[in-house]
PDB file of C-alpha atoms in Angstrom:
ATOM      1  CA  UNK U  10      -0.452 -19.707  -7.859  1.00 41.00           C
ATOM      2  CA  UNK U  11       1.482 -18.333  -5.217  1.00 47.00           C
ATOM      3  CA  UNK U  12       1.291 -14.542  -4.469  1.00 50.00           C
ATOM      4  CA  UNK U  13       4.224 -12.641  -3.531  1.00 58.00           C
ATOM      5  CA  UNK U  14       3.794 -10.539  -0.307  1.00 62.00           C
ATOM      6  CA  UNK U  15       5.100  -7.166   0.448  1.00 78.00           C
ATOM      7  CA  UNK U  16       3.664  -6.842   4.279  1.00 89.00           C
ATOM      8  CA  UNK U  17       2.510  -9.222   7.185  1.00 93.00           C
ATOM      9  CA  UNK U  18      -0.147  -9.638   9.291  1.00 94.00           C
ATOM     10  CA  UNK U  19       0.810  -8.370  13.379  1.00 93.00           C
ATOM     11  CA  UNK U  20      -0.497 -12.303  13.739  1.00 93.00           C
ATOM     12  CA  UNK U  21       1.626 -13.335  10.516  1.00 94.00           C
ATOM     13  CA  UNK U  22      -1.505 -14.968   9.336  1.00 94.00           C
ATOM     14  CA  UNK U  23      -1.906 -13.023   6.359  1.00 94.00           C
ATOM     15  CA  UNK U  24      -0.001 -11.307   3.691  1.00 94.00           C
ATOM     16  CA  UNK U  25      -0.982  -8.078   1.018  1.00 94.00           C
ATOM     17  CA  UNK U  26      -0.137  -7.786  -2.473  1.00 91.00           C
ATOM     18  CA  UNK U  27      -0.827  -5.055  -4.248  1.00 87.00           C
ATOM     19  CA  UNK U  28      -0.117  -2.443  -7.794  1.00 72.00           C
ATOM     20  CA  UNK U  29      -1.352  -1.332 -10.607  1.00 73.00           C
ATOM     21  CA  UNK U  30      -5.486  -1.193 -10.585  1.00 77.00           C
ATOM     22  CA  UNK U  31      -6.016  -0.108  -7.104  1.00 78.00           C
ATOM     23  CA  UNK U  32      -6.685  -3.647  -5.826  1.00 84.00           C
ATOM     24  CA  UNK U  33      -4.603  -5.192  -2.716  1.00 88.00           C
ATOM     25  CA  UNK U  34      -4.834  -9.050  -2.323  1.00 90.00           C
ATOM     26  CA  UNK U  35      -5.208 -10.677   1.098  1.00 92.00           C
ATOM     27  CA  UNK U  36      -2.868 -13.684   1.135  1.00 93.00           C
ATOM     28  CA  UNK U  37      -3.123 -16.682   3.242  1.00 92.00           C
ATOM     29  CA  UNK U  38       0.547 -17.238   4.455  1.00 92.00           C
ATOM     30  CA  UNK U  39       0.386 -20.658   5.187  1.00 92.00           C
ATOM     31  CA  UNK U  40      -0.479 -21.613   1.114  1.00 92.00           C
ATOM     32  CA  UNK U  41       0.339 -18.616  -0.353  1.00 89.00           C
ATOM     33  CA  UNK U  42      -2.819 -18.668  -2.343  1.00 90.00           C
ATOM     34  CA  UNK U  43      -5.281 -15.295  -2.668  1.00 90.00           C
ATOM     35  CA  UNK U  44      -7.623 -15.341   0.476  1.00 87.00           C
ATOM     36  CA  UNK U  45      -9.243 -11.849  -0.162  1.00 87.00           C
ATOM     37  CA  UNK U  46      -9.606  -8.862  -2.547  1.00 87.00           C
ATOM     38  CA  UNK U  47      -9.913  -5.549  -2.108  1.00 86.00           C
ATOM     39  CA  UNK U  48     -11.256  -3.330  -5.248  1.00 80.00           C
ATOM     40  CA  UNK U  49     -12.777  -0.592  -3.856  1.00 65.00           C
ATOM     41  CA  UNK U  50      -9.695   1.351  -3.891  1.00 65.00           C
ATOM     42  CA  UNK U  51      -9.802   3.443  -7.799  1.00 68.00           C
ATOM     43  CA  UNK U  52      -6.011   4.382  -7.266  1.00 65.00           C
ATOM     44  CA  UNK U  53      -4.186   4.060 -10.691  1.00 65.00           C
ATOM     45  CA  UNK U  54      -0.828   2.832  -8.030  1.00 81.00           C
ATOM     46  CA  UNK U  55      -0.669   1.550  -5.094  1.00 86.00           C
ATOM     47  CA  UNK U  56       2.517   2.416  -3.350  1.00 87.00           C
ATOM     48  CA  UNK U  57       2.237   0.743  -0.127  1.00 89.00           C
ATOM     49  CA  UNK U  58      -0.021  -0.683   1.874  1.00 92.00           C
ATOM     50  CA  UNK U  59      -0.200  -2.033   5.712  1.00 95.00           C
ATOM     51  CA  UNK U  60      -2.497  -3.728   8.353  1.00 95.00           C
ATOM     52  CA  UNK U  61      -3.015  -1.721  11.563  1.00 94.00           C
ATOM     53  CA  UNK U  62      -1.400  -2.786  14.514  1.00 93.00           C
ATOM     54  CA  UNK U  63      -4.602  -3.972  15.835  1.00 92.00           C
ATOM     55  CA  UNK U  64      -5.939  -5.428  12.775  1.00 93.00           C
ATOM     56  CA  UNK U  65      -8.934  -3.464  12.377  1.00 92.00           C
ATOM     57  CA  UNK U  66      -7.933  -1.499   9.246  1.00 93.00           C
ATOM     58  CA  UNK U  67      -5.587  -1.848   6.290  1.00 93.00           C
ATOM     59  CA  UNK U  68      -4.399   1.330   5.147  1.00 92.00           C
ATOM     60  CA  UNK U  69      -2.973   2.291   1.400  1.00 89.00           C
ATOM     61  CA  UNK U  70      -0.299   5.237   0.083  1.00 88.00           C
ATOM     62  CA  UNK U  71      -1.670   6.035  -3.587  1.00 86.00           C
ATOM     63  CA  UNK U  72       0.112   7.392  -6.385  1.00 84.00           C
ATOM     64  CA  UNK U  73      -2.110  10.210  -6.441  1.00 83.00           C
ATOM     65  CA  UNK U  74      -1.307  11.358  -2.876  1.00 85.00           C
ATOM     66  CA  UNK U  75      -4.238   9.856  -1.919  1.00 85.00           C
ATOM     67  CA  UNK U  76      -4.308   7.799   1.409  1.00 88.00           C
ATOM     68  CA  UNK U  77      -6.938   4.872   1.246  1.00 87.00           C
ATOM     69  CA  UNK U  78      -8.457   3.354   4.412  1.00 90.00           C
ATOM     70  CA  UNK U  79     -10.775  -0.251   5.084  1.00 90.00           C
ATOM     71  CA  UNK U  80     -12.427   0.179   8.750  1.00 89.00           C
ATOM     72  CA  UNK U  81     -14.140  -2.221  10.894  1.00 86.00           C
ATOM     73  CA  UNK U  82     -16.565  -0.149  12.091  1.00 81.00           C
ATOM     74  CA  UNK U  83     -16.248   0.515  15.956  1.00 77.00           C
ATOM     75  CA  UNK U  84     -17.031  -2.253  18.370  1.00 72.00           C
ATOM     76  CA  UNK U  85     -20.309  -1.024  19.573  1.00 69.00           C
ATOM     77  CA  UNK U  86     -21.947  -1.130  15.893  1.00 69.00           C
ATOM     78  CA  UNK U  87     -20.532  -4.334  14.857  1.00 67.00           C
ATOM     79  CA  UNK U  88     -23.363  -7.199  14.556  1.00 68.00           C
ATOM     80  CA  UNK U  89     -21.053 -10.064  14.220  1.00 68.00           C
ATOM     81  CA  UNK U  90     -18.028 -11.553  16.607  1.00 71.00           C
ATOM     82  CA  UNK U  91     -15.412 -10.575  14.271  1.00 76.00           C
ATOM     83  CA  UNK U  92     -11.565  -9.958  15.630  1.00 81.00           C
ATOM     84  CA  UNK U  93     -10.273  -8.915  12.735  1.00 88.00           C
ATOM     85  CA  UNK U  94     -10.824  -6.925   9.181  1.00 88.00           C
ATOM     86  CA  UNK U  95     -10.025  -9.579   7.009  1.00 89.00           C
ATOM     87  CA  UNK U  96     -12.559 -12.131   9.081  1.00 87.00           C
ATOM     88  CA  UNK U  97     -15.252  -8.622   8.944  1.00 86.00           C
ATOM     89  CA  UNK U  98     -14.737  -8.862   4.857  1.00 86.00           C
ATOM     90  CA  UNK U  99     -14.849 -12.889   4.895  1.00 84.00           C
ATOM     91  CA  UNK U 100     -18.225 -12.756   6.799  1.00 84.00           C
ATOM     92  CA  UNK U 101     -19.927 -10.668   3.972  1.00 82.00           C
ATOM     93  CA  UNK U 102     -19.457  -7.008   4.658  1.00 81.00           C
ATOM     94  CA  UNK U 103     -18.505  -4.828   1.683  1.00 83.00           C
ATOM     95  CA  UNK U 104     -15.713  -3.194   1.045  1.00 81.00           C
ATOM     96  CA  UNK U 105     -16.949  -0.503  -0.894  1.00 79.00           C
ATOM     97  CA  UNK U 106     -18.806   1.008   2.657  1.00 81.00           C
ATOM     98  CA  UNK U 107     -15.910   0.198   4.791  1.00 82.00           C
ATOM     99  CA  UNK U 108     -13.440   2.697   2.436  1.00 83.00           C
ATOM    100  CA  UNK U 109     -12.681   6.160   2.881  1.00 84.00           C
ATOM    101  CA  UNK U 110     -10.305   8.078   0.740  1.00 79.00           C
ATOM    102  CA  UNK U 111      -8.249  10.765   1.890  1.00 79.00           C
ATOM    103  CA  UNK U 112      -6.719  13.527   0.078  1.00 69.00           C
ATOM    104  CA  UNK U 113      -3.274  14.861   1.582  1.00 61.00           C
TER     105      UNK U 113
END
Protein backbone atom coordinates (compact mmCIF):
# COMPACT_ATOMS: atom_id res chain seq x y z
CA UNK A 1 0.00 0.00 0.00
CA UNK A 2 1.27 3.16 -0.99
CA UNK A 3 1.84 5.92 1.66
CA UNK A 4 1.11 9.40 0.97
CA UNK A 5 4.02 11.82 1.77
CA UNK A 6 3.87 15.23 3.20
CA UNK A 7 7.89 16.05 3.13
CA UNK A 8 11.09 14.85 1.20
CA UNK A 9 14.26 13.74 1.86
CA UNK A 10 17.27 16.80 0.94
CA UNK A 11 18.41 13.44 -1.24
CA UNK A 12 14.61 12.80 -2.29
CA UNK A 13 15.22 9.29 -1.21
CA UNK A 14 12.74 9.20 1.37
CA UNK A 15 9.40 10.51 2.29
CA UNK A 16 7.42 11.07 6.07
CA UNK A 17 3.96 10.43 6.84
CA UNK A 18 2.63 11.17 9.81
CA UNK A 19 -0.92 12.01 12.37
CA UNK A 20 -2.80 10.90 14.81
CA UNK A 21 -0.74 8.45 17.42
CA UNK A 22 2.49 10.22 17.46
CA UNK A 23 4.10 7.89 14.89
CA UNK A 24 5.84 9.34 11.54
CA UNK A 25 6.47 6.72 8.74
CA UNK A 26 9.70 6.71 6.72
CA UNK A 27 8.72 6.12 3.09
CA UNK A 28 10.81 4.74 0.41
CA UNK A 29 10.07 7.10 -2.61
CA UNK A 30 10.95 4.96 -5.23
CA UNK A 31 7.89 2.18 -4.15
CA UNK A 32 6.07 4.16 -2.00
CA UNK A 33 5.91 1.40 0.50
CA UNK A 34 6.69 2.05 4.56
CA UNK A 35 10.58 1.79 4.99
CA UNK A 36 10.66 2.92 8.72
CA UNK A 37 8.63 3.81 11.86
CA UNK A 38 9.01 6.05 14.33
CA UNK A 39 6.85 5.51 17.74
CA UNK A 40 8.68 6.97 20.23
CA UNK A 41 7.04 10.19 19.78
CA UNK A 42 3.60 10.03 22.58
CA UNK A 43 2.14 13.22 20.79
CA UNK A 44 -1.72 12.80 20.50
CA UNK A 45 -1.02 15.07 16.73
CA UNK A 46 1.51 15.44 14.79
CA UNK A 47 1.41 18.68 12.94
CA UNK A 48 4.42 18.63 10.90
CA UNK A 49 7.34 17.04 10.61
CA UNK A 50 10.82 17.50 8.55
CA UNK A 51 14.33 15.96 7.90
CA UNK A 52 17.28 18.26 8.69
CA UNK A 53 19.09 19.68 6.02
CA UNK A 54 21.87 17.40 6.70
CA UNK A 55 19.95 14.39 7.39
CA UNK A 56 21.00 13.72 10.78
CA UNK A 57 17.69 14.46 12.57
CA UNK A 58 13.98 14.52 11.79
CA UNK A 59 12.25 16.98 13.74
CA UNK A 60 8.25 17.06 14.73
CA UNK A 61 5.65 20.21 15.66
CA UNK A 62 3.11 18.47 18.21
CA UNK A 63 -0.27 19.41 18.98
CA UNK A 64 0.65 19.93 22.41
CA UNK A 65 3.29 22.60 21.65
CA UNK A 66 5.65 20.14 22.05
CA UNK A 67 8.66 19.99 19.56
CA UNK A 68 9.96 16.30 19.08
CA UNK A 69 13.53 15.56 17.92
CA UNK A 70 15.43 11.93 16.50
CA UNK A 71 19.41 12.63 16.69
CA UNK A 72 22.23 10.77 15.32
CA UNK A 73 24.37 11.15 17.94
CA UNK A 74 27.54 13.31 17.04
CA UNK A 75 30.15 11.88 14.75
CA UNK A 76 32.76 11.16 17.27
CA UNK A 77 30.38 8.64 19.33
CA UNK A 78 28.93 6.92 16.45
CA UNK A 79 30.21 3.10 16.18
CA UNK A 80 28.91 2.44 12.78
CA UNK A 81 29.55 4.23 9.11
CA UNK A 82 26.18 5.60 8.95
CA UNK A 83 25.42 8.93 6.64
CA UNK A 84 22.22 9.32 7.50
CA UNK A 85 19.32 8.95 10.39
CA UNK A 86 17.17 6.78 8.64
CA UNK A 87 20.34 4.28 7.68
CA UNK A 88 21.39 4.96 11.93
CA UNK A 89 17.60 3.52 12.70
CA UNK A 90 17.88 0.72 9.82
CA UNK A 91 21.19 -0.54 11.39
CA UNK A 92 19.49 -1.27 14.82
CA UNK A 93 19.68 1.79 16.99
CA UNK A 94 16.52 2.70 18.92
CA UNK A 95 14.51 5.29 18.61
CA UNK A 96 13.32 5.61 21.93
CA UNK A 97 17.24 6.88 23.06
CA UNK A 98 17.70 8.95 20.05
CA UNK A 99 14.32 11.26 21.09
CA UNK A 100 14.16 14.27 23.02
CA UNK A 101 11.04 16.21 23.63
CA UNK A 102 10.89 19.76 23.98
CA UNK A 103 8.44 21.89 25.62
CA UNK A 104 7.97 25.51 24.03
Amino acid sequence: MKKKTRDISPDGKYGLAWGRGGSIQVVEMASGEEYYRLIANNAAYIQRAAFSRDMRRILCLNDDGSVGIYSMPPKEKQTDVTQNIVEYFRLGSDPAEAFILRRR
